[in-house]
mmCIF file of C-alpha atoms in Angstrom:
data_model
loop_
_atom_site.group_PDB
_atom_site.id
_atom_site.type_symbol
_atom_site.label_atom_id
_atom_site.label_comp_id
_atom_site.label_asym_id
_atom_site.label_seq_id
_atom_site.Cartn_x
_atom_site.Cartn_y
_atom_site.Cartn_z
ATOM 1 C CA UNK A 840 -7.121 13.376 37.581
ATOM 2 C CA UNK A 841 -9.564 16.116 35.887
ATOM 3 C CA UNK A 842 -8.118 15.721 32.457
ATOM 4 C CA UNK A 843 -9.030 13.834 29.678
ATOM 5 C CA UNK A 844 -12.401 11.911 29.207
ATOM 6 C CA UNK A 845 -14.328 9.775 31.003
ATOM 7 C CA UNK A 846 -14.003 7.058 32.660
ATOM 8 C CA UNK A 847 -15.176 4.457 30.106
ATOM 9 C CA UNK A 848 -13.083 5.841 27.599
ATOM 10 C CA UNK A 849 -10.044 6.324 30.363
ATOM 11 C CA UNK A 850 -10.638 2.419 30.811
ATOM 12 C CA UNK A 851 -11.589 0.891 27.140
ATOM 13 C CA UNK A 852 -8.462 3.159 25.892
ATOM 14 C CA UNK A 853 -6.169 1.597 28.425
ATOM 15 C CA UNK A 854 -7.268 -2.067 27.513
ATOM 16 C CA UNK A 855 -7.220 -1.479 23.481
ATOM 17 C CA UNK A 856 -3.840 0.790 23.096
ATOM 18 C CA UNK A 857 -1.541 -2.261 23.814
ATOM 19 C CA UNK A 858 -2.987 -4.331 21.001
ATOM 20 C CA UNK A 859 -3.315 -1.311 18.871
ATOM 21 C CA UNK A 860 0.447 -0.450 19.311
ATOM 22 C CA UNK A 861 1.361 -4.379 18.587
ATOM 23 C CA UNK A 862 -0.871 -4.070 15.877
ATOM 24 C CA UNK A 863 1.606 -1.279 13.978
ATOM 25 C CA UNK A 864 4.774 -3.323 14.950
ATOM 26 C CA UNK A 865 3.939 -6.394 13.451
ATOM 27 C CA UNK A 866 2.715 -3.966 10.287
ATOM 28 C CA UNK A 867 5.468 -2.159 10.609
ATOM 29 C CA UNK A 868 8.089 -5.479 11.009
ATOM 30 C CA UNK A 869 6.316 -7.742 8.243
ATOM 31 C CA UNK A 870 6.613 -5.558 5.714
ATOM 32 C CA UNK A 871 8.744 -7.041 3.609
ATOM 33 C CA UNK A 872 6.552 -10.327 3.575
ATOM 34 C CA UNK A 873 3.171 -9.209 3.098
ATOM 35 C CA UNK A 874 0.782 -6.232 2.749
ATOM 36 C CA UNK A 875 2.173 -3.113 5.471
ATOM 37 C CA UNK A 876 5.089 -1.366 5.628
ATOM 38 C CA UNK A 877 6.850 1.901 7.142
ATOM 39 C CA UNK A 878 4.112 4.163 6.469
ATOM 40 C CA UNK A 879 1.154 1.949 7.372
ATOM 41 C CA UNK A 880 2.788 0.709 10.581
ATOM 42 C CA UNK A 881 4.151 4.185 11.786
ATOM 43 C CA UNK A 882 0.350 5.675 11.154
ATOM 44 C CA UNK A 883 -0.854 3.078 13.380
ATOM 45 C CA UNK A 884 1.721 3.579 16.104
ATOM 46 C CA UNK A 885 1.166 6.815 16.276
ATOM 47 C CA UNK A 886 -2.804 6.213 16.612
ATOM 48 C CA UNK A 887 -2.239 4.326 19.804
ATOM 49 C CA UNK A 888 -0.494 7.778 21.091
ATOM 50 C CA UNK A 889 -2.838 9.928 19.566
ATOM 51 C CA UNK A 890 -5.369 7.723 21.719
ATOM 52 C CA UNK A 891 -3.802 8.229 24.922
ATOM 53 C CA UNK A 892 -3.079 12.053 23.937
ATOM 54 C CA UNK A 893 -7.393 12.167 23.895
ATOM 55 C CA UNK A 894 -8.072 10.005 26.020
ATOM 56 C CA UNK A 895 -5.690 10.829 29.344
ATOM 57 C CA UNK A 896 -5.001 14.556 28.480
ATOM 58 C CA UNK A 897 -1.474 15.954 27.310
ATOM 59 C CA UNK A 898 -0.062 15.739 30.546
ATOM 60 C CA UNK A 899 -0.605 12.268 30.733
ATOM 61 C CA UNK A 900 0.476 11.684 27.520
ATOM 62 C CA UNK A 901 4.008 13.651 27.635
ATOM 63 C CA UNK A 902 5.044 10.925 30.021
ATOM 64 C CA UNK A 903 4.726 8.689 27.627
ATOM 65 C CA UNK A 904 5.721 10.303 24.747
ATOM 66 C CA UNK A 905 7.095 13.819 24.876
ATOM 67 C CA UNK A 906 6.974 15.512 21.844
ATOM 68 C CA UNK A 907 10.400 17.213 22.730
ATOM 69 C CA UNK A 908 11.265 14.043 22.369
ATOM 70 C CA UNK A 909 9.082 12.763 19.424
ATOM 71 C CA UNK A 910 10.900 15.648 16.889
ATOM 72 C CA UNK A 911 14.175 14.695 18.163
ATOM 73 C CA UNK A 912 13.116 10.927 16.960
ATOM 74 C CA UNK A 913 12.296 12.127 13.570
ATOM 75 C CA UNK A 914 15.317 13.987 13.018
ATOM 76 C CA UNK A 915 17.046 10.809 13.794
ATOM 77 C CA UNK A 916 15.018 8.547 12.055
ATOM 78 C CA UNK A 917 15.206 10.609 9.091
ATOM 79 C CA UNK A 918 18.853 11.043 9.150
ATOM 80 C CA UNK A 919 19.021 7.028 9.807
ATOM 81 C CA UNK A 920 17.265 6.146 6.315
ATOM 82 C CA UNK A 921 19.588 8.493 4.271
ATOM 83 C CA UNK A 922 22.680 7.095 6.219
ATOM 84 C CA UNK A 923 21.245 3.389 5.038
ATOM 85 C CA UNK A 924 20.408 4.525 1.340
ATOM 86 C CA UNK A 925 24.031 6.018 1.362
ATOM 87 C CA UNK A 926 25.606 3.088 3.008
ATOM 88 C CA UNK A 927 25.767 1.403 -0.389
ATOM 89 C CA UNK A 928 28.082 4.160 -2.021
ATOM 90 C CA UNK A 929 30.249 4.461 0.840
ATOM 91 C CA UNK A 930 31.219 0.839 1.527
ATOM 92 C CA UNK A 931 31.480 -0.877 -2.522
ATOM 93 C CA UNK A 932 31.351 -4.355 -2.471
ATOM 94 C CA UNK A 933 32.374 -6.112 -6.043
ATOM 95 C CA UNK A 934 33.470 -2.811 -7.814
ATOM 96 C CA UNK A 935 29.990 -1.315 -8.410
ATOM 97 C CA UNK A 936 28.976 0.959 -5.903
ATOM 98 C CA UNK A 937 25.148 3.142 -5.794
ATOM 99 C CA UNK A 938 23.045 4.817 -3.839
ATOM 100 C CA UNK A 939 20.817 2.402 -2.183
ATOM 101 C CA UNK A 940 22.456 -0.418 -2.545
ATOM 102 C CA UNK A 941 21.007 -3.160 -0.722
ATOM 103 C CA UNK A 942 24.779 -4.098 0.575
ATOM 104 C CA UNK A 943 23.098 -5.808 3.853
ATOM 105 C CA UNK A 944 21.984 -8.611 1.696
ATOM 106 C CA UNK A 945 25.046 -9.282 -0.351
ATOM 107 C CA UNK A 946 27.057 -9.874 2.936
ATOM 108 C CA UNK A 947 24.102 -11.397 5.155
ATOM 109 C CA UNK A 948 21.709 -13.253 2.520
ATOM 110 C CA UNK A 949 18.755 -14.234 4.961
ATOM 111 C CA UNK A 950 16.084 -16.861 3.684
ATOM 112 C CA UNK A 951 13.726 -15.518 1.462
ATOM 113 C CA UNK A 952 9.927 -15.565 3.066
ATOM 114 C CA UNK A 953 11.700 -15.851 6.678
ATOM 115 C CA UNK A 954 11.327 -12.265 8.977
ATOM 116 C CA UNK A 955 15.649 -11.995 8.601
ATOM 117 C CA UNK A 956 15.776 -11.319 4.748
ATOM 118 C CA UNK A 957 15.401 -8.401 2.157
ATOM 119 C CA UNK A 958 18.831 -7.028 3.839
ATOM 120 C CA UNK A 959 18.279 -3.073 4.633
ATOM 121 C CA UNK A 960 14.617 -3.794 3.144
ATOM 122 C CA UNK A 961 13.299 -4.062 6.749
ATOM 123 C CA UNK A 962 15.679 -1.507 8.486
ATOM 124 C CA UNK A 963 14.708 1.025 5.940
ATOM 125 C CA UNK A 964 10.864 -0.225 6.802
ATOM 126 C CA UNK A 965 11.809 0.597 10.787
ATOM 127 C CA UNK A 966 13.281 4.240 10.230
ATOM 128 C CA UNK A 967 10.374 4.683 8.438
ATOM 129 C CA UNK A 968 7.864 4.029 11.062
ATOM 130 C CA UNK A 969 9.480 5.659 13.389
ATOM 131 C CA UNK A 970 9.514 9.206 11.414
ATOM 132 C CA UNK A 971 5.890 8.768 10.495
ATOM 133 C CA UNK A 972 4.998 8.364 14.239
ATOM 134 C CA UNK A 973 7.274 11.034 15.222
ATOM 135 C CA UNK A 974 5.745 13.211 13.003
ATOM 136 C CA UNK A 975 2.630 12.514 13.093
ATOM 137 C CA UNK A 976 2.078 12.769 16.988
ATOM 138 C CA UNK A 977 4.369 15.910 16.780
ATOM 139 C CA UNK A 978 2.017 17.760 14.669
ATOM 140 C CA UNK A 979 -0.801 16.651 16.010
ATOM 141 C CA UNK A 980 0.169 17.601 19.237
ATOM 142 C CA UNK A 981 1.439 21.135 18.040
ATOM 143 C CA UNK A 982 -1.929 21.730 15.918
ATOM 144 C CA UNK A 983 -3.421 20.742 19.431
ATOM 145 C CA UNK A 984 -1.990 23.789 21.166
ATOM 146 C CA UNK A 985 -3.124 26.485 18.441
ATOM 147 C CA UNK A 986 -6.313 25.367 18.932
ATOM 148 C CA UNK A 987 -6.325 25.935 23.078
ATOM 149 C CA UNK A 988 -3.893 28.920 22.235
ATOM 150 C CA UNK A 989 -6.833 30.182 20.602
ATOM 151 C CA UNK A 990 -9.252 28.720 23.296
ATOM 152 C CA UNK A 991 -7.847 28.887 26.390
ATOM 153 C CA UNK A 992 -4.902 31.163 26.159
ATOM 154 C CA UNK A 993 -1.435 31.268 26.855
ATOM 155 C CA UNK A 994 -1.044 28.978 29.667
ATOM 156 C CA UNK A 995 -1.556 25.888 27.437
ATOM 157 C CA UNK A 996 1.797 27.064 25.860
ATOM 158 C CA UNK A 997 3.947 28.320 27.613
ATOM 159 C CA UNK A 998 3.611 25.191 30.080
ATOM 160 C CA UNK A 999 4.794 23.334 26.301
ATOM 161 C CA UNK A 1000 7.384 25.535 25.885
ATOM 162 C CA UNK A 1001 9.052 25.551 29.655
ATOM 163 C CA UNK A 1002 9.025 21.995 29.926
ATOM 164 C CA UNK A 1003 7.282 19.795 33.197
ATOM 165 C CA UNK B 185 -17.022 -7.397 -9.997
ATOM 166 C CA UNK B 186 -17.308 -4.317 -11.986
ATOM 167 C CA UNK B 187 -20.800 -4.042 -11.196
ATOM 168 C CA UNK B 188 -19.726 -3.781 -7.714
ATOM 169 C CA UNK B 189 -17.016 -1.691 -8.308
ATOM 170 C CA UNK B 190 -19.585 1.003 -9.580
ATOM 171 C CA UNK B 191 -21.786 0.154 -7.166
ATOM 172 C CA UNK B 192 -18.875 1.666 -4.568
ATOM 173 C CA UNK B 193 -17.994 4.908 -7.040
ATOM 174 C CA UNK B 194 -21.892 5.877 -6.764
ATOM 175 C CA UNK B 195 -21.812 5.864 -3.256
ATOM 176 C CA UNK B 196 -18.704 7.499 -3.081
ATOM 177 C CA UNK B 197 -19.785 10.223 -4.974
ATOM 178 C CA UNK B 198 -22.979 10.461 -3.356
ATOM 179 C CA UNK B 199 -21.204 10.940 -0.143
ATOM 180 C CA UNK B 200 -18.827 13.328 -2.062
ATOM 181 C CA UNK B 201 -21.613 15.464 -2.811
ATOM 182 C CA UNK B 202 -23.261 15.342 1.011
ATOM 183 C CA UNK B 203 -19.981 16.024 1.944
ATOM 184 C CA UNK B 204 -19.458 19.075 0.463
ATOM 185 C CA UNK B 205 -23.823 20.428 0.715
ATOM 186 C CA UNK B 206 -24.381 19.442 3.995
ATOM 187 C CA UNK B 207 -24.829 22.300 5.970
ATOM 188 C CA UNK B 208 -23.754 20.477 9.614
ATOM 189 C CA UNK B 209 -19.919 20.295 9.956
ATOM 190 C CA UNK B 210 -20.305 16.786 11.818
ATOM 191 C CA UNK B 211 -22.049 14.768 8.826
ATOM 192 C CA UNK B 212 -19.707 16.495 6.350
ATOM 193 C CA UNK B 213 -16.417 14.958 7.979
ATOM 194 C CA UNK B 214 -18.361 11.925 8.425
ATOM 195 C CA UNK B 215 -19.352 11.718 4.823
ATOM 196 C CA UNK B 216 -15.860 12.671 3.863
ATOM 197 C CA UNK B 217 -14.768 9.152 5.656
ATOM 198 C CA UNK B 218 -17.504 7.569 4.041
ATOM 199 C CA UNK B 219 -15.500 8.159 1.031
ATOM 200 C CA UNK B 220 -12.024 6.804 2.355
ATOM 201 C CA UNK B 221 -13.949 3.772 3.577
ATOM 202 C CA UNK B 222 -15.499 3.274 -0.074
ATOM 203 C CA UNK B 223 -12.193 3.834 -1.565
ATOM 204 C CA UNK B 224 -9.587 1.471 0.669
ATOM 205 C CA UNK B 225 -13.098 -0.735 0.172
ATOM 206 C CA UNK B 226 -12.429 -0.510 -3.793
ATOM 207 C CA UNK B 227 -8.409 -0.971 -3.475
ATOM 208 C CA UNK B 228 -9.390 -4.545 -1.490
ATOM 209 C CA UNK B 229 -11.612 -4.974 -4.338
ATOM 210 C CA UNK B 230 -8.746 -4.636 -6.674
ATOM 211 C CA UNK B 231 -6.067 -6.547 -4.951
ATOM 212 C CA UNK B 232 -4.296 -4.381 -3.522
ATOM 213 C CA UNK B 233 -4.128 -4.592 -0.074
ATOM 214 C CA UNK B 234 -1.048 -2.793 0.725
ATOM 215 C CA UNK B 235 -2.949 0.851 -0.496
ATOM 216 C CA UNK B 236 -6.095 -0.449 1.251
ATOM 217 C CA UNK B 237 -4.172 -0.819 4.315
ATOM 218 C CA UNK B 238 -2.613 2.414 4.061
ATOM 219 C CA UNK B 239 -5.326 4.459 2.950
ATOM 220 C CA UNK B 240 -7.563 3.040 5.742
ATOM 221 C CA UNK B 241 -5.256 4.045 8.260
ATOM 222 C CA UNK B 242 -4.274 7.661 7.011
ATOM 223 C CA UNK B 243 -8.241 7.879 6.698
ATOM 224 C CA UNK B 244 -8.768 6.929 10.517
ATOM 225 C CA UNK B 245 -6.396 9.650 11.474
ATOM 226 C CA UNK B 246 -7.738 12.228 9.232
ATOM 227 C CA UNK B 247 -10.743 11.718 10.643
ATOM 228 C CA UNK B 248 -9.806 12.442 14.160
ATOM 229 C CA UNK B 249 -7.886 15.408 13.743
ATOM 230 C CA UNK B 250 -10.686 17.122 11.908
ATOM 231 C CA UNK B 251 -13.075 15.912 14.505
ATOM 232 C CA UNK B 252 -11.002 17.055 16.915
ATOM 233 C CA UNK B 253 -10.577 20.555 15.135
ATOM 234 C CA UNK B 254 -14.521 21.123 14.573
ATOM 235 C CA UNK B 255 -15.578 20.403 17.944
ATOM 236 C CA UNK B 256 -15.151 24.107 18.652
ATOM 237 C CA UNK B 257 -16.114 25.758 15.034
ATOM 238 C CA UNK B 258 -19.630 27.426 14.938
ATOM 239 C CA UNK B 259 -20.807 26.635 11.372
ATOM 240 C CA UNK B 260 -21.265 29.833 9.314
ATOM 241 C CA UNK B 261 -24.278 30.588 7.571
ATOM 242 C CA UNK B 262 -23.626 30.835 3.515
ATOM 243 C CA UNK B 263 -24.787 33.717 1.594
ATOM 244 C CA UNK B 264 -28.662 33.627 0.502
ATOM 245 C CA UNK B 265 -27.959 33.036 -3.441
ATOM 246 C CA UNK B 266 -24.803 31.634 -4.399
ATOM 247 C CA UNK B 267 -22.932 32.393 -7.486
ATOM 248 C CA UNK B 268 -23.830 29.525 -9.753
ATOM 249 C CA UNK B 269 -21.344 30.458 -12.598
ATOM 250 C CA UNK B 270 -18.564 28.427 -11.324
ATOM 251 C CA UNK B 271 -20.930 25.031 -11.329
ATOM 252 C CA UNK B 272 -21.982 25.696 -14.668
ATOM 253 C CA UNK B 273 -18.580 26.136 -16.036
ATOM 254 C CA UNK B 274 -17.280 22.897 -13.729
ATOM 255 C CA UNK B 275 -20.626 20.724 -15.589
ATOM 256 C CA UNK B 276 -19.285 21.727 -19.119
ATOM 257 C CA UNK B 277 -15.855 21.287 -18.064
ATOM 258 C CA UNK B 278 -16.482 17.376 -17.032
ATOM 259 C CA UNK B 279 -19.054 16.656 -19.549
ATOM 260 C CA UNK B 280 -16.160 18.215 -21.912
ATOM 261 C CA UNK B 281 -13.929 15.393 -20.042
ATOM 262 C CA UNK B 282 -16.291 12.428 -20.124
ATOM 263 C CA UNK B 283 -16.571 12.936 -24.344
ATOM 264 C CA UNK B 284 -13.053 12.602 -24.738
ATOM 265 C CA UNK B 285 -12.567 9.875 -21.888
ATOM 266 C CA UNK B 286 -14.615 7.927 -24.335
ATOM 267 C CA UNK B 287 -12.447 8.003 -27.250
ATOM 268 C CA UNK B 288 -9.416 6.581 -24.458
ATOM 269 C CA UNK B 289 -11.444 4.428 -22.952
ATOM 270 C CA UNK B 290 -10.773 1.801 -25.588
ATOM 271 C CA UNK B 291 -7.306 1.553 -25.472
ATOM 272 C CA UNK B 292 -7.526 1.005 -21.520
ATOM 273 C CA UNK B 293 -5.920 -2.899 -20.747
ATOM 274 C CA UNK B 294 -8.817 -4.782 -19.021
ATOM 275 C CA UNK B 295 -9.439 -5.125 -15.594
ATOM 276 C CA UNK B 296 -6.776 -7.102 -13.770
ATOM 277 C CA UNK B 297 -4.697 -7.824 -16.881
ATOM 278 C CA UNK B 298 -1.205 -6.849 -16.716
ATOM 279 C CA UNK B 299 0.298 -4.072 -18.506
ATOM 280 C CA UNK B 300 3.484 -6.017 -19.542
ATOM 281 C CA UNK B 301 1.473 -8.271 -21.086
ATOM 282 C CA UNK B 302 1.179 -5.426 -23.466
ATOM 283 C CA UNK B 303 4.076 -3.849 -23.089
ATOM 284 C CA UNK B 304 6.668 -6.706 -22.888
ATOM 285 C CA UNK B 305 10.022 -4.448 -22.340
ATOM 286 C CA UNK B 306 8.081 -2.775 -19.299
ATOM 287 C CA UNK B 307 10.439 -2.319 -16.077
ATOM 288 C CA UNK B 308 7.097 -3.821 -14.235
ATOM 289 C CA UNK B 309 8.028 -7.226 -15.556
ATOM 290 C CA UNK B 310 11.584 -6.986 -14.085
ATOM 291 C CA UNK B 311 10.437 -5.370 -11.005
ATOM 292 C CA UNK B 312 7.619 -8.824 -10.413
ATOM 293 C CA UNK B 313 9.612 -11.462 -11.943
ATOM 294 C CA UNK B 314 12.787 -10.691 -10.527
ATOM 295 C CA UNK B 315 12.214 -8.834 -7.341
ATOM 296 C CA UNK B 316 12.695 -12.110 -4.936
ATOM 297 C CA UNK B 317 15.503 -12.713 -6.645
ATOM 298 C CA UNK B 318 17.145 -9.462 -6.791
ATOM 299 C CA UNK B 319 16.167 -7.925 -3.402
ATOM 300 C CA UNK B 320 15.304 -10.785 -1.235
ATOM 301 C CA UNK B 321 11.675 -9.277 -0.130
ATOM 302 C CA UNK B 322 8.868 -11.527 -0.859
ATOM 303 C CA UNK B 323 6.352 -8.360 -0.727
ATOM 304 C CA UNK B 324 7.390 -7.352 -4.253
ATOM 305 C CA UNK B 325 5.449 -3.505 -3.169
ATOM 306 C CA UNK B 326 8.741 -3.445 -0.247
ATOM 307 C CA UNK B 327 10.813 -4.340 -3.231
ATOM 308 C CA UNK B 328 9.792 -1.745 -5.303
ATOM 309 C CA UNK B 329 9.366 1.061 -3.225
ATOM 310 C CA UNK B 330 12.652 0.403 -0.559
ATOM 311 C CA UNK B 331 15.087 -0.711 -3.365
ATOM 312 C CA UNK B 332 14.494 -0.125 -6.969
ATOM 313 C CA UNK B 333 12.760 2.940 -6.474
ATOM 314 C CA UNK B 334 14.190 3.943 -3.060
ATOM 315 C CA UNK B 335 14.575 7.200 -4.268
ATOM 316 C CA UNK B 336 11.133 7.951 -4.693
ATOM 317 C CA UNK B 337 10.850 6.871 -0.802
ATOM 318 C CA UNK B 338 13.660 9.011 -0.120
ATOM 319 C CA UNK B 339 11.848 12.195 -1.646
ATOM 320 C CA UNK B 340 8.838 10.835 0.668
ATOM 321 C CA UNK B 341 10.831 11.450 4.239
ATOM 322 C CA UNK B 342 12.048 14.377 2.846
ATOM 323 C CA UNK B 343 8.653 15.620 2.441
ATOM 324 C CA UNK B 344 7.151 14.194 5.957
ATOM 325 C CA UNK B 345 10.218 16.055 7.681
ATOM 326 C CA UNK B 346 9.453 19.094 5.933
ATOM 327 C CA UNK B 347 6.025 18.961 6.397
ATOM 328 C CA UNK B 348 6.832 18.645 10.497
ATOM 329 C CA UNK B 349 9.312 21.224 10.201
ATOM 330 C CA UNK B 350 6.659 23.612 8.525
ATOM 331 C CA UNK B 351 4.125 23.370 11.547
ATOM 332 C CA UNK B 352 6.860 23.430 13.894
ATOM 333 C CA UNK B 353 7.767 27.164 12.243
ATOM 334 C CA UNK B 354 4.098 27.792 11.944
ATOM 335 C CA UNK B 355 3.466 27.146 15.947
ATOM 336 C CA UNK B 356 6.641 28.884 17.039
ATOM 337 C CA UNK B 357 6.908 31.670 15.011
ATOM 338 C CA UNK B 358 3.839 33.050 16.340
ATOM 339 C CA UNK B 359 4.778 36.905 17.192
ATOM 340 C CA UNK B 360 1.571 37.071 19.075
ATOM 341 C CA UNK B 361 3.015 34.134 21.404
ATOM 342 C CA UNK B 362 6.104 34.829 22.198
ATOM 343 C CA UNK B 363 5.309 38.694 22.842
ATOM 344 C CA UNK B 364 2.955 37.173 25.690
ATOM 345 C CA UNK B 365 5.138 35.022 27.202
ATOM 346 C CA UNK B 366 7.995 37.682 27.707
ATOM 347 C CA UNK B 367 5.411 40.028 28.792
ATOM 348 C CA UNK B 368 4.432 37.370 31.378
ATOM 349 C CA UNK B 369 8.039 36.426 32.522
ATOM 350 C CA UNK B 370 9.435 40.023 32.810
ATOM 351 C CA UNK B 371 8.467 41.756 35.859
ATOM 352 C CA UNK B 372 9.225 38.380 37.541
ATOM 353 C CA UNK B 373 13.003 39.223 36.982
ATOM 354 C CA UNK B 374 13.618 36.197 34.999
ATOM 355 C CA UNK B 375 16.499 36.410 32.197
ATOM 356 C CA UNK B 376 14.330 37.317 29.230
ATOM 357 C CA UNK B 377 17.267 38.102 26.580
ATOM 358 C CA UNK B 378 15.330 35.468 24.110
ATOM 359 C CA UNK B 379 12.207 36.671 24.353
ATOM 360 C CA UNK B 380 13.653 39.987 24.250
ATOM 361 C CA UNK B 381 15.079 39.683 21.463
ATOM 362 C CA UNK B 382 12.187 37.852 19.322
ATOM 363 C CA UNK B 383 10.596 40.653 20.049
ATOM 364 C CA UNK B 384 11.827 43.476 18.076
ATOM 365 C CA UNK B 385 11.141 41.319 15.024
ATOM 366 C CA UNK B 386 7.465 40.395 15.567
ATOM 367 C CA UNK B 387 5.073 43.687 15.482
ATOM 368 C CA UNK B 388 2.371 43.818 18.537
ATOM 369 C CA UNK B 389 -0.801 44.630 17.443
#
């Protein structure tokens, strides 16, 4: 394979992205309990992709993650936090209904300090990460291909737009 | 820890200032993470680890896309005497700001001493006293920015998906682009009607 970097940073990349990408789930999935959240955790998610994206190449890295793929995740993730914040006003529970309404909790109180509490608190945390690392490797995978559009010309793109 | 606290702002702002004079592209970005560092280094400083952790991280990434983007960018050379007007008028403009930062300073709360303690009716009392209780979260930062002020995190997405949306229109509207690629696909006999048709509204040069 002639794309990508070297070999040392082919190799170090492949050893480090696993505990990189663990690294922004337990971020992501503690953040209710201590210092992380959403935004931290889907940042660092998205690093581990942007790492294979430079390291591998972009051909490599659309098997992985395709950013077809990545925008539809947004879209969905995005769509997935309103349809929690809104959950609240749709289903009332004890005659006073709002938006955001942390109705997960009322009916499933976990313990407090334990990984099952905060009710929508974590989900909300989860769509979250996922539209930050959606978005993130979207655009930096789009910004990507100006640049070669600029460089290298239009093969670069219209291989993105066609599909594998 | 004050004294170390402006121990970090000088070398932020020395780093500031190399950021912007230096004249190689490469030290510039580098000095421009020397200032995120400092910063999510002063946020740990001040207890707050959650904005450490995410300015850190947004800092790392910053860094490699504009590393990534100046790999290819041959630094221009300035013109021989810049226009010094607009530093002169910035120096009185800050020096103007420092006087009257002076007469607020005083009424500043000290370092690490809550503002309800002042302010006893404050919503930050409810939102740390009560969060546990009222949302279940122990991270009382989750509490505050998932369910009392959800809102405010709702505006946030809004604003990420807009922002992707933006350089989604900003790659794919490109006139230039998609005139190519139907001028590349059209003698093959391949159904163009798309490209076709994009291309009556973008102008070739």
């Amino acid at each position: 394979m002639k794309e990508g970097m070297s070999l040392i940073v082919k190799t170090v990349a492949r050893w480090v992205v696993g505990f990189i990408f663990l690294y922004g789930i337990y971020i992501t999935a503690e953040g209710h309990l201590g210092p992380g959240g959403g935004f931290s955790g889907g940042i660092i998610l998205a690093c581990s992709y942007i790492l294979i994206l430079i390291a591998y190449g972009r051909r490599f890295a659309s098997r992985n993650l395709d950013w077809r793929i990545a925008r539809i995740m947004a879209g969905v993730a995005a769509l997935s936090f309103l349809a929690l914040a809104m959950l609240g006003m749709i289903f009332e529970t004890g005659g006073n209904a709002h938006f955001f309404d942390n109705l997960i909790r009322k009916n499933l109180p976990g313990t407090a300090f334990h990984l099952f509490s905060g009710g929508n608190i974590p989900l909300l945390n989860l769509a979250l990460a996922i539209l930050v690392l959606a978005s993130v490797f979207t655009a930096f995978v789009l910004l990507a291909a100006v640049r070669f559009w600029e460089t290298r010309g239009k093969k670069f793109f219209s291989s993105l737009e066609d599909g594998p | 820890m004050p004294e170390l606290l402006t121990l970090l702002l000088v070398f932020m702002i020395i780093a500031a200032i190399l950021a912007i004079e230096s004249e190689d592209l490469t030290s510039a970005v580098v000095s421009m993470g020397a200032v995120g560092f400092g910063l999510s280094v002063c946020f740990i400083l001040l207890r707050a680890p959650e904005v450490a952790l995410a300015q850190i991280v947004v800092e790392v990434v910053v860094l490699i896309v504009l590393l990534r983007g100046i790999v290819s960018v041959k630094p221009k050379t300035g013109p021989e005497k810049p226009d010094r007007t607009g530093l002169y008028l910035g120096v009185v403009l800050v020096g103007l700001l420092l006087v009257l930062s002076v007469y607020v300073a005083g009424e500043f709360p000290q370092l690490g001493e809550p503002s309800f303690a002042r302010f006893p009716d404050s919503a930050g009392e409810t939102y740390l006293k009560q969060g546990l209780a009222l949302t279940g979260a122990a991270n009382s930062v989750a509490a505050v920015l998932l369910d009392f002020r959800g809102l405010d995190s709702l505006g946030e997405v809004a604003v990420l998906f807009a922002a992707l949306l933006g350089v989604m229109l900003l790659v794919r509207k490109n006139p230039r682009l998609e005139i190519k690629v139907e001028a590349e696909s059209g003698p093959n006999g391949a159904p163009v009607e798309k490209g076709a048709a994009k291309v009556s509204e973008g102008e070739p040069k």
